Amino acid sequence: MTFFDPLQLAVGASWVATAIGAGLWLWSWLREKDAIRKLRFLDCGVVLLFASILLRIVAQEKPMSMWDWAMIFVAPLFIAAALWRLARTACPPPGR
């Protein structure tokens, strides 16, 4: 066992990203009143949640289950859709 294990660091960071993503997702549903800001918080939370889940699937040492395979195919679709929507709801450039 080494003092600094990059795999453990990545998995730990993915759990932190999961907590932040869940917090953003909950904030969007429970506290935010502005529709665009609500959508952006939700999309940021979705990106963080799915990306952290994908990282933990890749980092695991056991064989992948059917759930893992489903996430491998579905998560990138949700991430891409959320990033597309984040780009579409960004502020317009100055002068418009």
PDB file of C-alpha atoms in Angstrom:
ATOM      1  CA  MET A   1       0.000   0.000   0.000  1.00  0.00           C
ATOM      2  CA  THR A   2       1.383   3.361  -0.990  1.00  0.00           C
ATOM      3  CA  PHE A   3       0.894   6.642   0.785  1.00  0.00           C
ATOM      4  CA  PHE A   4      -0.541   8.367  -2.278  1.00  0.00           C
ATOM      5  CA  ASP A   5      -2.823   6.168  -4.348  1.00  0.00           C
ATOM      6  CA  PRO A   6      -4.238   8.014  -7.403  1.00  0.00           C
ATOM      7  CA  LEU A   7      -7.138   5.568  -7.696  1.00  0.00           C
ATOM      8  CA  GLN A   8      -8.293   6.221  -4.131  1.00  0.00           C
ATOM      9  CA  LEU A   9      -7.909   9.956  -4.692  1.00  0.00           C
ATOM     10  CA  ALA A  10     -10.059   9.781  -7.845  1.00  0.00           C
ATOM     11  CA  VAL A  11     -12.759   7.722  -6.126  1.00  0.00           C
ATOM     12  CA  GLY A  12     -12.754  10.092  -3.148  1.00  0.00           C
ATOM     13  CA  ALA A  13     -13.054  13.083  -5.480  1.00  0.00           C
ATOM     14  CA  SER A  14     -15.939  11.362  -7.276  1.00  0.00           C
ATOM     15  CA  TRP A  15     -17.809  11.021  -3.968  1.00  0.00           C
ATOM     16  CA  VAL A  16     -17.264  14.734  -3.315  1.00  0.00           C
ATOM     17  CA  ALA A  17     -18.564  15.495  -6.830  1.00  0.00           C
ATOM     18  CA  THR A  18     -21.575  13.271  -6.128  1.00  0.00           C
ATOM     19  CA  ALA A  19     -22.373  15.220  -2.974  1.00  0.00           C
ATOM     20  CA  ILE A  20     -22.006  18.569  -4.768  1.00  0.00           C
ATOM     21  CA  GLY A  21     -24.113  17.348  -7.709  1.00  0.00           C
ATOM     22  CA  ALA A  22     -26.855  16.088  -5.396  1.00  0.00           C
ATOM     23  CA  GLY A  23     -26.750  19.398  -3.535  1.00  0.00           C
ATOM     24  CA  LEU A  24     -27.138  21.369  -6.760  1.00  0.00           C
ATOM     25  CA  TRP A  25     -29.952  19.099  -7.871  1.00  0.00           C
ATOM     26  CA  LEU A  26     -31.782  19.521  -4.556  1.00  0.00           C
ATOM     27  CA  TRP A  27     -31.175  23.280  -4.554  1.00  0.00           C
ATOM     28  CA  SER A  28     -32.729  23.520  -8.007  1.00  0.00           C
ATOM     29  CA  TRP A  29     -35.883  21.752  -6.859  1.00  0.00           C
ATOM     30  CA  LEU A  30     -36.302  23.166  -3.357  1.00  0.00           C
ATOM     31  CA  ARG A  31     -34.864  26.688  -3.243  1.00  0.00           C
ATOM     32  CA  GLU A  32     -34.446  28.270  -6.668  1.00  0.00           C
ATOM     33  CA  LYS A  33     -37.394  30.267  -8.003  1.00  0.00           C
ATOM     34  CA  ASP A  34     -35.995  31.625 -11.297  1.00  0.00           C
ATOM     35  CA  ALA A  35     -36.727  29.121 -14.075  1.00  0.00           C
ATOM     36  CA  ILE A  36     -33.457  29.525 -16.001  1.00  0.00           C
ATOM     37  CA  ARG A  37     -31.281  29.402 -12.890  1.00  0.00           C
ATOM     38  CA  LYS A  38     -33.260  26.373 -11.710  1.00  0.00           C
ATOM     39  CA  LEU A  39     -32.588  24.604 -15.000  1.00  0.00           C
ATOM     40  CA  ARG A  40     -28.877  25.481 -14.905  1.00  0.00           C
ATOM     41  CA  PHE A  41     -28.468  24.210 -11.316  1.00  0.00           C
ATOM     42  CA  LEU A  42     -30.259  21.011 -12.308  1.00  0.00           C
ATOM     43  CA  ASP A  43     -28.049  20.515 -15.375  1.00  0.00           C
ATOM     44  CA  CYS A  44     -24.832  21.146 -13.429  1.00  0.00           C
ATOM     45  CA  GLY A  45     -25.972  18.626 -10.825  1.00  0.00           C
ATOM     46  CA  VAL A  46     -26.791  16.040 -13.490  1.00  0.00           C
ATOM     47  CA  VAL A  47     -23.357  16.426 -15.108  1.00  0.00           C
ATOM     48  CA  LEU A  48     -21.552  16.047 -11.776  1.00  0.00           C
ATOM     49  CA  LEU A  49     -23.672  13.075 -10.665  1.00  0.00           C
ATOM     50  CA  PHE A  50     -23.375  11.073 -13.861  1.00  0.00           C
ATOM     51  CA  ALA A  51     -19.692  11.854 -14.383  1.00  0.00           C
ATOM     52  CA  SER A  52     -18.842  10.758 -10.839  1.00  0.00           C
ATOM     53  CA  ILE A  53     -20.859   7.562 -11.229  1.00  0.00           C
ATOM     54  CA  LEU A  54     -19.035   6.785 -14.480  1.00  0.00           C
ATOM     55  CA  LEU A  55     -15.678   7.332 -12.787  1.00  0.00           C
ATOM     56  CA  ARG A  56     -16.550   4.900 -10.003  1.00  0.00           C
ATOM     57  CA  ILE A  57     -17.729   2.300 -12.536  1.00  0.00           C
ATOM     58  CA  VAL A  58     -14.441   2.551 -14.426  1.00  0.00           C
ATOM     59  CA  ALA A  59     -12.395   2.438 -11.203  1.00  0.00           C
ATOM     60  CA  GLN A  60     -14.073  -0.619  -9.704  1.00  0.00           C
ATOM     61  CA  GLU A  61     -12.187  -3.900  -9.584  1.00  0.00           C
ATOM     62  CA  LYS A  62     -15.134  -6.282  -9.750  1.00  0.00           C
ATOM     63  CA  PRO A  63     -16.761  -7.364 -13.025  1.00  0.00           C
ATOM     64  CA  MET A  64     -19.379  -5.004 -14.408  1.00  0.00           C
ATOM     65  CA  SER A  65     -23.022  -5.815 -13.764  1.00  0.00           C
ATOM     66  CA  MET A  66     -25.992  -5.120 -16.027  1.00  0.00           C
ATOM     67  CA  TRP A  67     -26.607  -1.859 -14.097  1.00  0.00           C
ATOM     68  CA  ASP A  68     -23.022  -0.768 -14.815  1.00  0.00           C
ATOM     69  CA  TRP A  69     -23.410  -1.461 -18.528  1.00  0.00           C
ATOM     70  CA  ALA A  70     -26.684   0.480 -18.604  1.00  0.00           C
ATOM     71  CA  MET A  71     -24.982   3.457 -16.946  1.00  0.00           C
ATOM     72  CA  ILE A  72     -22.081   3.290 -19.419  1.00  0.00           C
ATOM     73  CA  PHE A  73     -24.552   3.809 -22.282  1.00  0.00           C
ATOM     74  CA  VAL A  74     -27.109   6.142 -20.643  1.00  0.00           C
ATOM     75  CA  ALA A  75     -24.898   8.486 -18.601  1.00  0.00           C
ATOM     76  CA  PRO A  76     -23.057  10.054 -21.572  1.00  0.00           C
ATOM     77  CA  LEU A  77     -26.427  10.854 -23.171  1.00  0.00           C
ATOM     78  CA  PHE A  78     -27.612  12.689 -20.051  1.00  0.00           C
ATOM     79  CA  ILE A  79     -24.261  14.473 -19.701  1.00  0.00           C
ATOM     80  CA  ALA A  80     -24.327  15.589 -23.338  1.00  0.00           C
ATOM     81  CA  ALA A  81     -27.936  16.772 -23.087  1.00  0.00           C
ATOM     82  CA  ALA A  82     -27.234  18.733 -19.902  1.00  0.00           C
ATOM     83  CA  LEU A  83     -24.107  20.342 -21.369  1.00  0.00           C
ATOM     84  CA  TRP A  84     -26.010  21.259 -24.533  1.00  0.00           C
ATOM     85  CA  ARG A  85     -28.761  22.859 -22.461  1.00  0.00           C
ATOM     86  CA  LEU A  86     -26.200  24.700 -20.335  1.00  0.00           C
ATOM     87  CA  ALA A  87     -24.671  26.126 -23.506  1.00  0.00           C
ATOM     88  CA  ARG A  88     -28.080  27.151 -24.824  1.00  0.00           C
ATOM     89  CA  THR A  89     -29.090  28.951 -21.597  1.00  0.00           C
ATOM     90  CA  ALA A  90     -25.784  30.838 -21.202  1.00  0.00           C
ATOM     91  CA  CYS A  91     -25.847  34.611 -21.159  1.00  0.00           C
ATOM     92  CA  PRO A  92     -25.773  36.248 -24.597  1.00  0.00           C
ATOM     93  CA  PRO A  93     -22.578  38.025 -25.589  1.00  0.00           C
ATOM     94  CA  PRO A  94     -22.326  41.758 -24.819  1.00  0.00           C
ATOM     95  CA  GLY A  95     -24.078  43.990 -27.327  1.00  0.00           C
ATOM     96  CA  ARG A  96     -27.010  41.685 -28.020  1.00  0.00           C
TER      97      ARG A  96
END
